[in-house]
Amino acid sequence: MNNKELFGCVSPSDEIKCKDCKYKIGETIFSNEYHKASCKKYEYPNEKPPKILLENGDCKYYEKEDD
């Protein structure tokens, strides 16, 4: 079984833009991880575009988080 596949779904890469974005944490427990489909700019029930999640595409809201 492919580790990137679970129940026929493909997981986002670990290296998507969201990894170090300051908006990666969402407002609900359903959006609290950068691999998730929601964040502070795409708040649940809205979702990040597939291009961002699955193709490491650019996000118009991306801002690098402060260290």
XYZ file of N, CA, C and O in Angstrom:
268
model
N 0.830 -1.186 0.000
C 0.000 0.000 0.000
C 0.874 1.250 0.000
O 1.866 1.332 0.700
N 0.482 2.215 -0.771
C 1.194 3.475 -0.865
C 0.983 4.278 0.419
O -0.137 4.497 0.843
N 2.064 4.729 1.062
C 1.945 5.500 2.304
C 1.247 6.838 2.099
O 0.761 7.437 3.037
N 1.233 7.338 0.883
C 0.573 8.603 0.594
C -0.923 8.411 0.335
O -1.643 9.354 0.119
N -1.373 7.187 0.344
C -2.763 6.903 0.039
C -3.446 6.226 1.217
O -2.947 5.282 1.775
N -4.576 6.739 1.613
C -5.344 6.163 2.695
C -6.810 6.215 2.285
O -7.342 7.278 2.018
N -7.436 5.075 2.194
C -8.831 4.998 1.772
C -9.043 5.635 0.402
O -10.057 6.271 0.146
N -8.069 5.526 -0.474
C -8.199 6.067 -1.819
C -7.945 7.561 -1.915
O -8.140 8.149 -2.959
N -7.505 8.198 -0.842
C -7.234 9.632 -0.841
C -5.729 9.869 -0.882
O -4.971 9.108 -0.321
N -5.329 10.948 -1.509
C -3.919 11.317 -1.562
C -3.665 12.406 -0.531
O -4.388 13.386 -0.459
N -2.634 12.235 0.284
C -2.284 13.220 1.309
C -1.416 14.318 0.710
O -0.600 14.055 -0.170
N -1.547 15.540 1.221
C -0.664 16.617 0.761
C 0.791 16.315 1.114
O 1.072 15.636 2.094
N 1.683 16.864 0.336
C 3.112 16.724 0.582
C 3.485 17.419 1.888
O 2.835 18.369 2.316
N 4.561 16.972 2.511
C 5.058 17.645 3.709
C 5.671 19.006 3.381
O 5.902 19.814 4.262
N 5.957 19.249 2.128
C 6.656 20.477 1.727
C 5.758 21.509 1.063
O 6.238 22.355 0.325
N 4.462 21.492 1.316
C 3.594 22.504 0.729
C 3.872 23.863 1.365
O 4.441 23.955 2.449
N 3.489 24.937 0.677
C 3.753 26.299 1.129
C 3.249 26.553 2.546
O 3.814 27.341 3.288
N 2.184 25.880 2.927
C 1.549 26.097 4.234
C 2.465 25.755 5.406
O 2.223 26.196 6.531
N 3.497 24.988 5.157
C 4.360 24.483 6.223
C 4.884 25.583 7.143
O 4.929 25.420 8.353
N 5.262 26.722 6.568
C 5.802 27.810 7.392
C 5.007 29.109 7.229
O 5.517 30.199 7.423
N 3.737 28.968 6.887
C 2.871 30.134 6.721
C 2.282 30.548 8.068
O 1.889 29.708 8.870
N 2.195 31.838 8.305
C 1.664 32.302 9.584
C 0.156 32.095 9.707
O -0.393 32.224 10.793
N -0.517 31.747 8.632
C -1.962 31.503 8.660
C -2.323 30.024 8.710
O -3.483 29.661 8.599
N -1.353 29.149 8.922
C -1.608 27.709 8.832
C -2.553 27.166 9.891
O -3.180 26.147 9.698
N -2.658 27.805 11.014
C -3.533 27.322 12.077
C -4.913 27.944 11.907
O -5.057 29.160 11.850
N -5.920 27.104 11.865
C -7.272 27.589 11.681
C -7.976 27.876 12.993
O -7.426 27.708 14.068
N -9.207 28.296 12.877
C -10.001 28.694 14.034
C -10.685 27.525 14.732
O -11.204 27.676 15.819
N -10.742 26.359 14.091
C -11.431 25.218 14.694
C -10.479 24.040 14.848
O -9.409 24.003 14.243
N -10.874 23.046 15.624
C -10.056 21.853 15.788
C -9.947 21.065 14.490
O -9.082 20.220 14.349
N -10.803 21.358 13.533
C -10.769 20.659 12.251
C -9.766 21.284 11.290
O -9.549 20.784 10.210
N -9.163 22.391 11.670
C -8.242 23.083 10.768
C -6.961 23.488 11.481
O -6.432 24.559 11.263
N -6.454 22.638 12.356
C -5.317 23.020 13.190
C -3.985 22.418 12.765
O -3.089 22.305 13.566
N -3.817 22.085 11.520
C -2.596 21.442 11.056
C -2.377 21.836 9.605
O -3.332 21.905 8.836
N -1.157 22.127 9.201
C -0.928 22.697 7.876
C -1.288 21.789 6.705
O -1.521 22.267 5.605
N -1.390 20.478 6.926
C -1.823 19.567 5.867
C -3.338 19.616 5.637
O -3.823 19.129 4.642
N -4.057 20.172 6.584
C -5.515 20.209 6.502
C -5.977 21.178 5.420
O -5.250 22.057 4.991
N -7.212 21.038 5.025
C -7.763 21.836 3.937
C -8.153 23.246 4.355
O -8.409 24.085 3.508
N -8.195 23.533 5.654
C -8.592 24.862 6.116
C -7.463 25.528 6.902
O -6.575 24.867 7.418
N -7.523 26.851 6.979
C -6.554 27.636 7.738
C -7.211 28.956 8.110
O -8.415 29.116 7.943
N -6.439 29.930 8.585
C -7.018 31.211 8.974
C -7.561 31.993 7.780
O -8.440 32.824 7.945
N -7.036 31.776 6.601
C -7.517 32.469 5.401
C -8.584 31.667 4.663
O -9.440 32.238 4.005
N -8.505 30.366 4.733
C -9.532 29.485 4.157
C -10.202 28.791 5.338
O -9.928 27.640 5.642
N -11.050 29.528 6.032
C -11.656 29.004 7.253
C -12.742 27.983 6.942
O -13.508 28.142 6.005
N -12.784 26.955 7.784
C -13.779 25.908 7.669
C -15.170 26.536 7.648
O -15.432 27.427 8.435
N -16.038 26.182 6.732
C -16.031 25.023 5.841
C -15.381 25.277 4.486
O -15.419 24.416 3.616
N -14.789 26.456 4.266
C -14.071 26.701 3.014
C -12.767 25.911 3.019
O -12.239 25.593 4.073
N -12.253 25.633 1.834
C -11.035 24.831 1.718
C -10.010 25.504 0.835
O -10.353 26.249 -0.080
N -8.746 25.216 1.119
C -7.666 25.678 0.260
C -7.853 25.049 -1.124
O -8.311 23.914 -1.233
N -7.456 25.762 -2.176
C -7.537 25.180 -3.515
C -6.642 23.938 -3.628
O -5.565 23.885 -3.028
N -7.069 22.949 -4.393
C -6.257 21.731 -4.581
C -4.843 22.037 -5.079
O -3.905 21.338 -4.748
N -4.699 23.093 -5.861
C -3.368 23.440 -6.380
C -2.382 23.698 -5.234
O -1.214 23.352 -5.315
N -2.856 24.315 -4.157
C -1.996 24.595 -2.998
C -1.687 23.302 -2.248
O -0.537 23.009 -1.936
N -2.707 22.523 -1.967
C -2.544 21.312 -1.160
C -1.822 20.182 -1.875
O -1.003 19.492 -1.288
N -2.142 19.970 -3.128
C -1.650 18.780 -3.809
C -0.540 19.028 -4.820
O 0.136 18.100 -5.230
N -0.349 20.285 -5.223
C 0.658 20.583 -6.244
C 1.705 21.579 -5.762
O 2.475 22.101 -6.560
N 1.708 21.894 -4.453
C 2.638 22.871 -3.882
C 2.560 24.212 -4.604
O 3.552 24.900 -4.787
N 1.342 24.577 -5.007
C 1.137 25.841 -5.705
C 1.243 27.030 -4.765
O 1.203 26.899 -3.544
N 1.380 28.203 -5.358
C 1.461 29.426 -4.580
C 0.088 29.804 -4.027
O -0.938 29.534 -4.639
N 0.090 30.455 -2.883
C -1.133 30.928 -2.239
C -1.060 32.449 -2.156
O -0.042 33.001 -1.714
N -2.128 33.121 -2.544
C -2.115 34.590 -2.516
C -2.042 35.150 -1.097
O -1.704 36.306 -0.904
N -2.339 34.338 -0.102
C -2.310 34.789 1.296
C -1.022 34.417 2.026
O -0.825 34.802 3.175
N -0.139 33.680 1.383
C 1.059 33.181 2.069
C 1.912 34.308 2.632
O 2.245 35.263 1.948
N 2.251 34.180 3.920
C 3.234 35.033 4.574
C 4.031 34.142 5.507
O 3.460 33.403 6.304
N 5.345 34.221 5.401
C 6.199 33.389 6.235
C 5.992 33.745 7.700
O 5.955 34.921 8.058
N 5.843 32.704 8.546
C 5.649 32.931 9.976
C 6.917 33.495 10.608
O 8.020 33.258 10.145
N 6.738 34.244 11.669
C 7.874 34.782 12.421
C 8.531 33.652 13.191
O 7.860 32.757 13.687
N 9.830 33.703 13.273
C 10.560 32.657 14.015
C 10.493 32.848 15.483
O 10.339 33.655 16.175
